[in-house]
Structures are given as C-alpha cells and as structure tokens.
Short mmCIF file of C-alpha atoms in Angstrom, two decimals:
data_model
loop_
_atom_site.label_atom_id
_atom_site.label_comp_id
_atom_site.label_asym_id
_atom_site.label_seq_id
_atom_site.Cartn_x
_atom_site.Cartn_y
_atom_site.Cartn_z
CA UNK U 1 130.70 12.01 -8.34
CA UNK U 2 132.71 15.17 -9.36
CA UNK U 3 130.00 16.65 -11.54
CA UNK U 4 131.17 20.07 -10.77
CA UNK U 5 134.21 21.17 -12.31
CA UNK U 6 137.19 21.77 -10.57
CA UNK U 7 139.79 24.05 -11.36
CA UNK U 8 143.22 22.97 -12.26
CA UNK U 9 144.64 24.79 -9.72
CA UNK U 10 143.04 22.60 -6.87
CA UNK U 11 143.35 19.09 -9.34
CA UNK U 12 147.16 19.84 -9.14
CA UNK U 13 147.05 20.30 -4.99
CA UNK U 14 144.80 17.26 -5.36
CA UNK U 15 147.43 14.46 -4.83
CA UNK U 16 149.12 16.17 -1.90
CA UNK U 17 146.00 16.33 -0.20
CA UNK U 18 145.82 12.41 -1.31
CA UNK U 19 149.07 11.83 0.32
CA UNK U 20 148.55 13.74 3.66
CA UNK U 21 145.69 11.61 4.01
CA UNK U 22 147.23 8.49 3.35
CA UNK U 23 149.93 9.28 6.01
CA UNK U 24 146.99 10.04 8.71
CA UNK U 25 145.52 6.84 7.83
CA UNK U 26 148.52 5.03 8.28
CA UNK U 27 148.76 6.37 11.75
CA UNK U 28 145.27 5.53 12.44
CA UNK U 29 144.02 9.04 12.80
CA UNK U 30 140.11 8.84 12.13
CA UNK U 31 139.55 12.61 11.60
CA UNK U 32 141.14 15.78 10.92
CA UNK U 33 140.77 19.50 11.12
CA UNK U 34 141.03 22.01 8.32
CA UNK U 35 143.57 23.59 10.93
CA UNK U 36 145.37 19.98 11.48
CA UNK U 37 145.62 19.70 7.71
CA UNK U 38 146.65 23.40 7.68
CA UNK U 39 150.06 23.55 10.24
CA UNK U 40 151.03 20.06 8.52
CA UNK U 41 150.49 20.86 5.27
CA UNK U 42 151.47 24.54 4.92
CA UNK U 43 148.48 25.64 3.01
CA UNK U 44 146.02 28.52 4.83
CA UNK U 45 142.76 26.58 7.22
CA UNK U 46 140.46 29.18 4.26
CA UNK U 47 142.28 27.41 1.50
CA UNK U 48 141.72 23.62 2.41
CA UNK U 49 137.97 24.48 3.19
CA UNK U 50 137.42 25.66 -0.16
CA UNK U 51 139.58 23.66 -2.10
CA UNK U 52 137.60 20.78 -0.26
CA UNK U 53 134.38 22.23 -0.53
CA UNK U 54 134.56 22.04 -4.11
CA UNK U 55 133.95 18.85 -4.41
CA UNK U 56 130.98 18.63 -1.81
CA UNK U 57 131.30 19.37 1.81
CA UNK U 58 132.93 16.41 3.69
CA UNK U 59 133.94 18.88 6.71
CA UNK U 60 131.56 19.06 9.44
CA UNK U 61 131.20 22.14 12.00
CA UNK U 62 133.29 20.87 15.67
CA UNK U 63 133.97 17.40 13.55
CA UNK U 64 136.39 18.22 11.06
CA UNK U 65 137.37 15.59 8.02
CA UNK U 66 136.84 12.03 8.35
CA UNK U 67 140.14 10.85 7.11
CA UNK U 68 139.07 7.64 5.15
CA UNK U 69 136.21 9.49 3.04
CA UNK U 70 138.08 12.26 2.19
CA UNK U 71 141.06 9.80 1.05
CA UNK U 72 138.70 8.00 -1.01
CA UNK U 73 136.89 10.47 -2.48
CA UNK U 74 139.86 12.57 -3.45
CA UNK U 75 141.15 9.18 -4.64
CA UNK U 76 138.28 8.58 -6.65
CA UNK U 77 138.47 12.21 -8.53
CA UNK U 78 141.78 11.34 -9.14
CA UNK U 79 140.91 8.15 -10.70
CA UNK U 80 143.57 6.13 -8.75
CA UNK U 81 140.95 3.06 -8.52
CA UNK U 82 141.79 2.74 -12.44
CA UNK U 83 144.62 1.11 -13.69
CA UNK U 84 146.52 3.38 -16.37
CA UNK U 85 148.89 0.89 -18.24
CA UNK U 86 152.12 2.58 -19.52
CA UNK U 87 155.44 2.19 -21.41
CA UNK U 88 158.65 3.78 -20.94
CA UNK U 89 160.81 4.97 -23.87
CA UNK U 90 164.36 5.33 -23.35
CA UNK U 91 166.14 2.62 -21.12
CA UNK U 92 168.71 5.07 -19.48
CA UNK U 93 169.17 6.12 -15.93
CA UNK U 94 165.92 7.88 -15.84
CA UNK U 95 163.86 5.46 -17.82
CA UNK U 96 165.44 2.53 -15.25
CA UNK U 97 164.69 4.20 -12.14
CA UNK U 98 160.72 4.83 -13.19
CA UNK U 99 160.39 0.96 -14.33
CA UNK U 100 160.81 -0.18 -10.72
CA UNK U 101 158.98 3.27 -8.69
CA UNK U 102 156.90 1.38 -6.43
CA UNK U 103 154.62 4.66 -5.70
CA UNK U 104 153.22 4.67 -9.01
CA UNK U 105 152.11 1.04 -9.22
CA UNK U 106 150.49 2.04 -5.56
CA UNK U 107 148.64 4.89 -7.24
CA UNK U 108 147.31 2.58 -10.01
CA UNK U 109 150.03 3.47 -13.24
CA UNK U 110 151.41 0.29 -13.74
CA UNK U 111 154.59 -0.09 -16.40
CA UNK U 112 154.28 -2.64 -18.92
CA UNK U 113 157.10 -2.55 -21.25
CA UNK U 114 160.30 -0.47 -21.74
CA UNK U 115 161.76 0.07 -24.92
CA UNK U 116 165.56 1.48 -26.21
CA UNK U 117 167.42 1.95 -29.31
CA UNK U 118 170.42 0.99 -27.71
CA UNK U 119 172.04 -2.05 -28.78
CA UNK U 120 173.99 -2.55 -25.82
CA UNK U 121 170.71 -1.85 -23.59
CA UNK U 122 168.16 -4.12 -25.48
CA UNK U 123 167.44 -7.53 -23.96
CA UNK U 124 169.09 -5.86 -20.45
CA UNK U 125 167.08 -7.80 -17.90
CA UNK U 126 165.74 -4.95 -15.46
CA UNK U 127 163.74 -5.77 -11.98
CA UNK U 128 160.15 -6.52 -13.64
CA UNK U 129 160.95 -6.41 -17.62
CA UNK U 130 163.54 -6.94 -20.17
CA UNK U 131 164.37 -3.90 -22.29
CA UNK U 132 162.73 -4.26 -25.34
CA UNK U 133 164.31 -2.94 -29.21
CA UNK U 134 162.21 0.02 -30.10
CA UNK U 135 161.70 -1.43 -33.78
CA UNK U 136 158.69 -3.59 -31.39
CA UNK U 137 156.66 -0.27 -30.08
CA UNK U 138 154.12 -0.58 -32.80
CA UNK U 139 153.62 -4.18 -32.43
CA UNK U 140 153.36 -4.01 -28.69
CA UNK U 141 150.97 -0.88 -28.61
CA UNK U 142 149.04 -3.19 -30.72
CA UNK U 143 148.32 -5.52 -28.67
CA UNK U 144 148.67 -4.04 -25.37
CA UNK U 145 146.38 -1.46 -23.68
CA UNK U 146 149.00 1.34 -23.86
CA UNK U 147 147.26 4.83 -21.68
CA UNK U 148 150.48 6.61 -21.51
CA UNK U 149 154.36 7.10 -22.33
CA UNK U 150 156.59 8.11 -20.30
CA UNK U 151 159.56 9.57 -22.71
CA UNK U 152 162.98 9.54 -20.64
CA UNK U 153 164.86 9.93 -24.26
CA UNK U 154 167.76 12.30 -25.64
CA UNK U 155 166.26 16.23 -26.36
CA UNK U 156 166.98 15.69 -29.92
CA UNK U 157 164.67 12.68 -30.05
CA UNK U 158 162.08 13.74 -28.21
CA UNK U 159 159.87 15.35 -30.83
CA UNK U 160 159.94 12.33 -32.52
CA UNK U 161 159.33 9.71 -30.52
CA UNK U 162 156.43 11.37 -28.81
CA UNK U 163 155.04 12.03 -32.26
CA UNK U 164 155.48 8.65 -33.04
CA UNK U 165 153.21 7.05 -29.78
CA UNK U 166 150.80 9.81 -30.55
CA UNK U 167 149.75 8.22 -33.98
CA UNK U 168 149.94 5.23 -32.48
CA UNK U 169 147.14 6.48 -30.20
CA UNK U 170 148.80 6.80 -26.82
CA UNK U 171 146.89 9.38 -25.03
CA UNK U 172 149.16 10.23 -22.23
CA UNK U 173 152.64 11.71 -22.40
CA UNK U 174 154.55 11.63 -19.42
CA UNK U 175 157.59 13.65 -20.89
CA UNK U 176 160.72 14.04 -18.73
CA UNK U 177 163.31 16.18 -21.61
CA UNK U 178 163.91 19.02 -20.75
CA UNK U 179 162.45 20.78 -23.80
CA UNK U 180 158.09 21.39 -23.53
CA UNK U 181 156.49 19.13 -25.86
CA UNK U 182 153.84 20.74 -28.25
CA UNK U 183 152.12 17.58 -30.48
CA UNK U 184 149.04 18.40 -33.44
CA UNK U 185 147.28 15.48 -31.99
CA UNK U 186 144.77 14.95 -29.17
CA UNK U 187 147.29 14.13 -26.52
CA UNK U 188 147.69 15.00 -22.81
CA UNK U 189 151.13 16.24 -22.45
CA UNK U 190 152.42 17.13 -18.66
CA UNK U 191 156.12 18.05 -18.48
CA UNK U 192 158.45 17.11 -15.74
CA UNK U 193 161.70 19.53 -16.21
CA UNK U 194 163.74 18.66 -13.29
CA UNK U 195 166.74 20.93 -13.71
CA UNK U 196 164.18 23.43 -13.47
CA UNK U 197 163.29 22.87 -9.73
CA UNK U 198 166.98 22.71 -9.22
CA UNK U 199 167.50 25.91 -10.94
CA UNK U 200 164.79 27.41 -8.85
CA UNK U 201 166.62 25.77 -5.54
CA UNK U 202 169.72 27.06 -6.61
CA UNK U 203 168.01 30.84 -6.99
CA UNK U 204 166.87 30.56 -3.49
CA UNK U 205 170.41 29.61 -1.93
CA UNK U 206 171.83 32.62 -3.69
CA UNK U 207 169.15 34.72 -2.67
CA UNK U 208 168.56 34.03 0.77
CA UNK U 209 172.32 33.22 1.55
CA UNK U 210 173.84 35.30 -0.72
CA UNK U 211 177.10 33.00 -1.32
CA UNK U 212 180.02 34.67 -2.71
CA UNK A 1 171.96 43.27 -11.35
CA UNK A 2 168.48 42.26 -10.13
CA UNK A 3 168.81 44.52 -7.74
CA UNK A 4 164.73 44.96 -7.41
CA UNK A 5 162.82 42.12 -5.90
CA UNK A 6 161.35 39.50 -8.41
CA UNK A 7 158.53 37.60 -7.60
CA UNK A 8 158.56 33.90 -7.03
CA UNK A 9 156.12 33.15 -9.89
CA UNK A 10 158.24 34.66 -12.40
CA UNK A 11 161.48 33.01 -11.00
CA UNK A 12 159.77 29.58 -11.38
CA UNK A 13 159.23 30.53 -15.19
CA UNK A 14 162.84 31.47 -15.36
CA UNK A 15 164.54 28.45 -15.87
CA UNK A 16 161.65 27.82 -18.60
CA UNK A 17 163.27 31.54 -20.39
CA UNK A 18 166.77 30.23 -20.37
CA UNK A 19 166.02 26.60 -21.82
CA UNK A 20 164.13 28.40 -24.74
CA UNK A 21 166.55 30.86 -25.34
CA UNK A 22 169.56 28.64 -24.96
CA UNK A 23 167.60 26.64 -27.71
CA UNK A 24 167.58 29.59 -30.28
CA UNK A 25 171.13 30.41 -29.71
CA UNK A 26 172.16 26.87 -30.65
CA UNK A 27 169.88 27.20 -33.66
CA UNK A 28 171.69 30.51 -34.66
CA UNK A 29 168.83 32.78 -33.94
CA UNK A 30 170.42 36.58 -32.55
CA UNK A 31 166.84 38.27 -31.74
CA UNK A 32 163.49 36.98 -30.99
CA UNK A 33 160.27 38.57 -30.40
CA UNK A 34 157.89 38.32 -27.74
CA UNK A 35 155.70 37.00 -30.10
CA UNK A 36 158.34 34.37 -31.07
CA UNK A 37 158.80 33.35 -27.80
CA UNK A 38 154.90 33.51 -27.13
CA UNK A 39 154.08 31.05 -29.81
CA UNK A 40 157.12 28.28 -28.97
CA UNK A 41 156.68 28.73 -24.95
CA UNK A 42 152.45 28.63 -24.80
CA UNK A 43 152.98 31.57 -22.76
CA UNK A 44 151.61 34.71 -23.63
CA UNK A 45 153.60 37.62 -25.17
CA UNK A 46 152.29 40.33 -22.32
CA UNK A 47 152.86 37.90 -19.80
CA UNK A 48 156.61 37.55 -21.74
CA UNK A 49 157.23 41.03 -21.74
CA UNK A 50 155.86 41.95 -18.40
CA UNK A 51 158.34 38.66 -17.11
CA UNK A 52 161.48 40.03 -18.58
CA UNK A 53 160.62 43.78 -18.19
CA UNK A 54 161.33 42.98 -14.45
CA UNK A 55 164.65 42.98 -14.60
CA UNK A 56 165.74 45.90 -16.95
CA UNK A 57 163.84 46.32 -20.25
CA UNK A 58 166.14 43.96 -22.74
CA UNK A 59 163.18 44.42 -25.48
CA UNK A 60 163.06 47.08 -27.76
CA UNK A 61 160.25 47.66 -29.77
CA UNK A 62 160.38 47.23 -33.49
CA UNK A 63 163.31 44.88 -32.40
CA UNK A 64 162.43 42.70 -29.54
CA UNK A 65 165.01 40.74 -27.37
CA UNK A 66 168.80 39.94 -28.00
CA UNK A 67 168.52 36.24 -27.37
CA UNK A 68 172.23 36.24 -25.79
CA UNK A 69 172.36 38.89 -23.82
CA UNK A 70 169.20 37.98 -22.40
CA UNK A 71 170.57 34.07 -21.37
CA UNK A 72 172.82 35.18 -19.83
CA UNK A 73 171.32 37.79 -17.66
CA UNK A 74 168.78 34.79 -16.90
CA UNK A 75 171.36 33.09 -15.82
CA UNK A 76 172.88 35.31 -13.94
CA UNK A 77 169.82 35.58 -11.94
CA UNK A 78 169.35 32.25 -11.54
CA UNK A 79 172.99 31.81 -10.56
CA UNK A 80 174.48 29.59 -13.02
CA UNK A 81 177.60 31.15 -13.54
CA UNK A 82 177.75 29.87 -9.74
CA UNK A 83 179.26 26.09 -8.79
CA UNK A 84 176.84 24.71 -6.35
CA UNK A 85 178.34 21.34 -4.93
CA UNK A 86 175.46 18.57 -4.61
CA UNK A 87 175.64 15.26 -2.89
CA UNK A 88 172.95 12.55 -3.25
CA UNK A 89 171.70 10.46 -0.26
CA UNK A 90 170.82 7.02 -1.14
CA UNK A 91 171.82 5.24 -4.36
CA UNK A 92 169.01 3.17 -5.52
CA UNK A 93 167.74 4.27 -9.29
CA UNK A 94 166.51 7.68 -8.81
CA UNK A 95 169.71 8.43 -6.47
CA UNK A 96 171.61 6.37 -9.47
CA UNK A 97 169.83 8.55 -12.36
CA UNK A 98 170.85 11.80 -10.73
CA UNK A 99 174.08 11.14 -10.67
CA UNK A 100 175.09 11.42 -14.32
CA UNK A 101 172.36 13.62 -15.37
CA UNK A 102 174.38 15.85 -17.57
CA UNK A 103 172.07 18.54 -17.43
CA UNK A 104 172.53 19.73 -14.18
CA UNK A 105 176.49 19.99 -14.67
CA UNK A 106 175.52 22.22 -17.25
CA UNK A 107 173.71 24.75 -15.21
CA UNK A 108 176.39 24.68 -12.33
CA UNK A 109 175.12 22.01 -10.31
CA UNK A 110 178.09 19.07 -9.37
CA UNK A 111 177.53 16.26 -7.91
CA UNK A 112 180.72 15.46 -5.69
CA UNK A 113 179.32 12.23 -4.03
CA UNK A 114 177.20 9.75 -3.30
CA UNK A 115 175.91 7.61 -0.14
CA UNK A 116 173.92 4.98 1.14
CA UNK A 117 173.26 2.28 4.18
CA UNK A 118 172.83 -0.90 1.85
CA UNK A 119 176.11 -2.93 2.11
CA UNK A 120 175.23 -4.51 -1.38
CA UNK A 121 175.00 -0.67 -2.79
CA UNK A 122 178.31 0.95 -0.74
CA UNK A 123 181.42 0.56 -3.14
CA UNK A 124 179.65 0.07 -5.72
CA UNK A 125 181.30 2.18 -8.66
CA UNK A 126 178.63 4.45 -10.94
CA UNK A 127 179.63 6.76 -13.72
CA UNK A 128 181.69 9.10 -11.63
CA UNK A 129 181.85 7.88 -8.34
CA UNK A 130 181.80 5.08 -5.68
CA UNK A 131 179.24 4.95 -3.51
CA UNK A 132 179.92 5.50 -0.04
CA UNK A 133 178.99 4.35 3.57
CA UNK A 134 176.58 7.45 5.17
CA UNK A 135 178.19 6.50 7.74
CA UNK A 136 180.92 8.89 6.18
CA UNK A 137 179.13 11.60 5.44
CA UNK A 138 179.90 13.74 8.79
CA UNK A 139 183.92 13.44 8.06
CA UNK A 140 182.99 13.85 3.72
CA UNK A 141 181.12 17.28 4.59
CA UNK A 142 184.00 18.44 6.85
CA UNK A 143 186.11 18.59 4.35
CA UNK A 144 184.62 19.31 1.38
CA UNK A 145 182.12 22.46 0.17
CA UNK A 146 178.47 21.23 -0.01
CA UNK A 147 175.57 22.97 -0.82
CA UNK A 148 172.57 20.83 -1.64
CA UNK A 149 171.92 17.50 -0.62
CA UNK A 150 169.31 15.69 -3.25
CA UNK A 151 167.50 13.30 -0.93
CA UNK A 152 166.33 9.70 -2.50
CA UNK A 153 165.79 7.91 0.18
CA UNK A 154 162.65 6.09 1.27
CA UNK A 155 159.48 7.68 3.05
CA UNK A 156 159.94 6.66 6.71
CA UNK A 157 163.69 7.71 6.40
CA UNK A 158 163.69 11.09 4.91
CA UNK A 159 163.08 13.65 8.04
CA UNK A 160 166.15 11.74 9.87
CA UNK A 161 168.23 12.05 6.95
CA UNK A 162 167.34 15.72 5.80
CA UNK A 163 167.43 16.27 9.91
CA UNK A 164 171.35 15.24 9.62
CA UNK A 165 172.41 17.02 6.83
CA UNK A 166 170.74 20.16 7.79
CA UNK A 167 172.37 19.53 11.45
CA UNK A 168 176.38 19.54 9.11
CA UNK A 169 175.13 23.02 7.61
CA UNK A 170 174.05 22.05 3.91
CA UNK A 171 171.54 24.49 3.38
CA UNK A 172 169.83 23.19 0.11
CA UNK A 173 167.80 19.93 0.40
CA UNK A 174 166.31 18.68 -3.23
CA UNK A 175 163.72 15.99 -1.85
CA UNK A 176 162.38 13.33 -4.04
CA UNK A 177 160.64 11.54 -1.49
CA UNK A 178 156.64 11.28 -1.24
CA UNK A 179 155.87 13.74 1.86
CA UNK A 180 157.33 17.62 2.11
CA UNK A 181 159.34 18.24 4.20
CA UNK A 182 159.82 20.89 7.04
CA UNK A 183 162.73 21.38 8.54
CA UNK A 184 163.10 23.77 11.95
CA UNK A 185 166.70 24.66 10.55
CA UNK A 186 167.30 27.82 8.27
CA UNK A 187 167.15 25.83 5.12
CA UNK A 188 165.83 25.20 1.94
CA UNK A 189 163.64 22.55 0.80
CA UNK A 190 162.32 22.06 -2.84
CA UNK A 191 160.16 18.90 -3.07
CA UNK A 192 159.69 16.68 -6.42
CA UNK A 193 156.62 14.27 -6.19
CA UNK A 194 156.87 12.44 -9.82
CA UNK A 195 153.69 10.63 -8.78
CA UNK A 196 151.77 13.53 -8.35
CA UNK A 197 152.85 14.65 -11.41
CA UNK A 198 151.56 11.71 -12.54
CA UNK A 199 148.47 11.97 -10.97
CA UNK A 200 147.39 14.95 -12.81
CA UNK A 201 148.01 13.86 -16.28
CA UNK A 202 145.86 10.71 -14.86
CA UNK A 203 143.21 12.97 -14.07
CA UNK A 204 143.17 14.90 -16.99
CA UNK A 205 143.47 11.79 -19.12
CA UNK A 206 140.38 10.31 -17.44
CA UNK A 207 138.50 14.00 -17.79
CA UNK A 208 139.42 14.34 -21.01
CA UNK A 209 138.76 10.73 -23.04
CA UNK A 210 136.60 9.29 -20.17
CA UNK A 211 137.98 6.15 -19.98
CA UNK A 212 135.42 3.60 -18.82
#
C-alpha cells in the first residue's frame, strides 16, 4: 500500500477527494468519471488522473472510478482506519467548538481530554468531557495515548504550551493561534490561521467588487 | 496603489507578511531584513523579496524593509483599513466561536449578527449579540450593510442557505461546512475544512513516526 511517495501537494488535495467520494457513496453512485469528479470538483479531468494515478491506477478506460475502492484506498493513505487520540488546550470558544466536531471523530481523531487555566472554566461540564485544570496535562499524557494537541490558547501562550506537550512527547500539533509555530523537537506542526482565509476573502471582495 | 495585478499565490501569503510584521512592530523592531523575515517565516528570502517587490520595491539594499510602512501597505492591499460587515448563519460552537473572535475585528471584519432555526438556540444572548430567528434574516439584510456571510451550518443545509443569502446580494460567503461550495451567483466563496486540515497532519504523523 502507498509504497510510492506522494507529493504533498496531492496528500493535501487528498481529503477532498476523500470527501467527494464519500458524498457519491452516500448517494449510491457506484462509479465515477475523471470528468464527473472534474465539473463537481473544480479541479482539471488531467489533474485527477494523475493525482490518482499516483497511487496505482484505479481508473479504467470507458469505466471510470469505482467509488467504494477509491474511497477506501484514499482512506487508507490517509490513515483514517487509525484512531489518533487527542487533547485540546485552551477551553475557550474555539477549544469548545472542536471538543464536540462530529467530523473528526468520523475521520478517526477522537478528543480525549480538554484542559484550561481558567479558574472559572475548569470543572465546566462540556458535551463529552469536563474541562480539566492544566496543572493535570502531564499526569494525563501519562497515562493516556496522547497523538496530538490541538492548541486553541492566547498568542502569548502559545510558544509555551506547545513546547510544553512536545517534551511530553505529543507528536502532533494541531495549532489554531494565529502566530506559525516553529518547535526544536521532532513534532508535526500544521497551522490553521483562520483570519488569514478571511483576509484573503476580504481581498477578493475588494478586488472583484471594488467597494468604495 | 497596487495598481499592477498580483498573483493569487502571493496574496494568500499576504496575510502571513502582515501577522509577522505586525509582530515586530509590537516588539519595537523599525527595519527587518529579508533574511530576518526568511529565518522567522520558513519562507525563503528570494521568495520574500520577489513577494514584496510586487508591489513597489519597499527594500533597499544594505537596509532592507521599513517594517511599518510595509504593514500598512499590506494592509492596504488586503483591505483592512476597510469595514467589512459579517453575519454568521447558525449558532452552534463554531458559529458561537466566531462570534467573539477578536481577531477578525482587528483586521476590519464585524460581525453585526447572528442566526439560527433551533428554537432552544434563537434568543439566546452570546458575547455581543442575541441570536436571531433566520427567519429574519431577509428584513435584517434590508436594512443593514452586509458583506460576508460565515456559513456554520450543517452539510445537507449549506447550498440552501448560501443559495439565500447570495439570492439578498451578500457577496462574500466564508463556508465552514464539509463540501465546497458553488454558487451560480456572482459571488465569492472561501471554504475552511478543519478536518482536512486535520487529515494531513494525520498523514504526515503516520508517514513520519509510523505508528503501528
């Protein structure tokens, strides 16, 4: 499975791919076209078949994709038949609305604890957990399989905390402040700046609409 | 200002620019280099200076960039001395979490209201605001200025929703839910999927440590 390596750039087109399927299969639809996949998904026919072709060629001549193989396979290379155990740091907004995100349990990241500094947040009773003092993260990590941390704490505490999980040995840092994370340790670090995309939304309405 | 085309990669990296440089000028810092900004960004300093050398050479050599006057002509490209007015469909956390993230007040973006179908959500009073019925949302764009609508609202729902607003002339859509949207109105769509953000740090965790 996957012994070639595949480029980033298709890994990160990857779970779109995953999803498109997923909504095919939900409709029942057995098998698909590079062209299908093309006018729903907005990428070129040329693209799909070679982003699809690097990981062995499902597409057959007049036949097209079969929908459930290519889901699974792509799901496989993905790793979504693994469970990925995580914690969430910072209890806020952010950190509340990703302890209860349905999609991610679907897609095998399942949320184990959530921790604060907060007095006034610590021992709050959320949907699946109470909000545990962060005074417990080494103890937990300890005796919990811990894979990754998603970080939904103040800029000014970011460094830290991530720092602190990644001597802990938490491999995965889901980071969501909006300042890039650089950590000295072995540490998979993927950055999720959302004012960014909103900056980038807001470029395009000035651009294209030219508001006075 | 800007008045020669810039290319959508280098937009994207914008609002990257303007959280680094924002980040020196609270520090104190007057000039940076590209080098500087090379080493704390991960981006390369060509790549830097080819960037920010398309819109009016700020760097000079043997001095490099004037970290304010370079924010804000970021800015100004990116339109933050701009107001856009923002309302958020569906109030459930992510809908909840957007609506006092103080970052995006910062960069000109101002959430003005927020609405939903569940009877046990409408009225209910957040940070700012109370939620209201959608139901109101026709008469609540009449008579006030919106710009982008930031769509949290589940899967099945999301083309009928985005469908409406589009429909009342809010030509920015910000959609967090799983599948892109397309829209056959003259308006813009910029998707977040957190779980396939998710994904790829999966991936990468699982390619990188080999987790059994």
């Amino acid at each position: 499975m996957a012994s070639k390596k595949i480029s980033m750039a298709v890994i990160k087109r990857l779970p779109r791919y995953h999803r498109y399927l997923n909504y095919l299969l939900e409709l029942g639809i057995k098998r698909v076209s590079s062209k299908e996949l093309s006018g729903r998904m907005g990428i070129t026919a040329s693209q799909i078949r070679q982003d699809l072709n690097c990981f062995g060629g499902f597409g057959q001549q007049g036949y097209g994709y079969n929908v459930e193989s290519l889901y699974n396979e792509i799901g496989n290379i993905l790793g979504i038949n693994k469970t990925f155990y995580c914690i969430i740091i910072g209890a806020g907004n952010m950190g509340q609305a990703l302890s209860n995100y349905e999609n991610f349990v679907k897609r095998g990241f399942k949320v184990i604890g959530i921790f604060d500094v907060n007095p006034e947040v610590i021992g709050k009773k959320l949907k699946n957990f109470e909000v545990m003092n962060l005074d417990l993260l080494e103890e937990f990590i300890l005796h919990n399989p811990v894979d990754i941390a998603m970080l939904c704490v103040p800029y000014r505490e970011t460094a830290t905390v991530a720092d602190r999980v990644a001597r802990l040995g938490v491999k995965g840092l889901w980071n969501f402040s909006p300042m890039d994370l650089k950590i000295p340790y072995d540490v998979i670090v993927e950055n999720v700046h959302l004012s960014d995309s909103l900056m980038v939304l807001g470029y395009k309405l000035n651009d294209k609409f030219e508001r006075e």
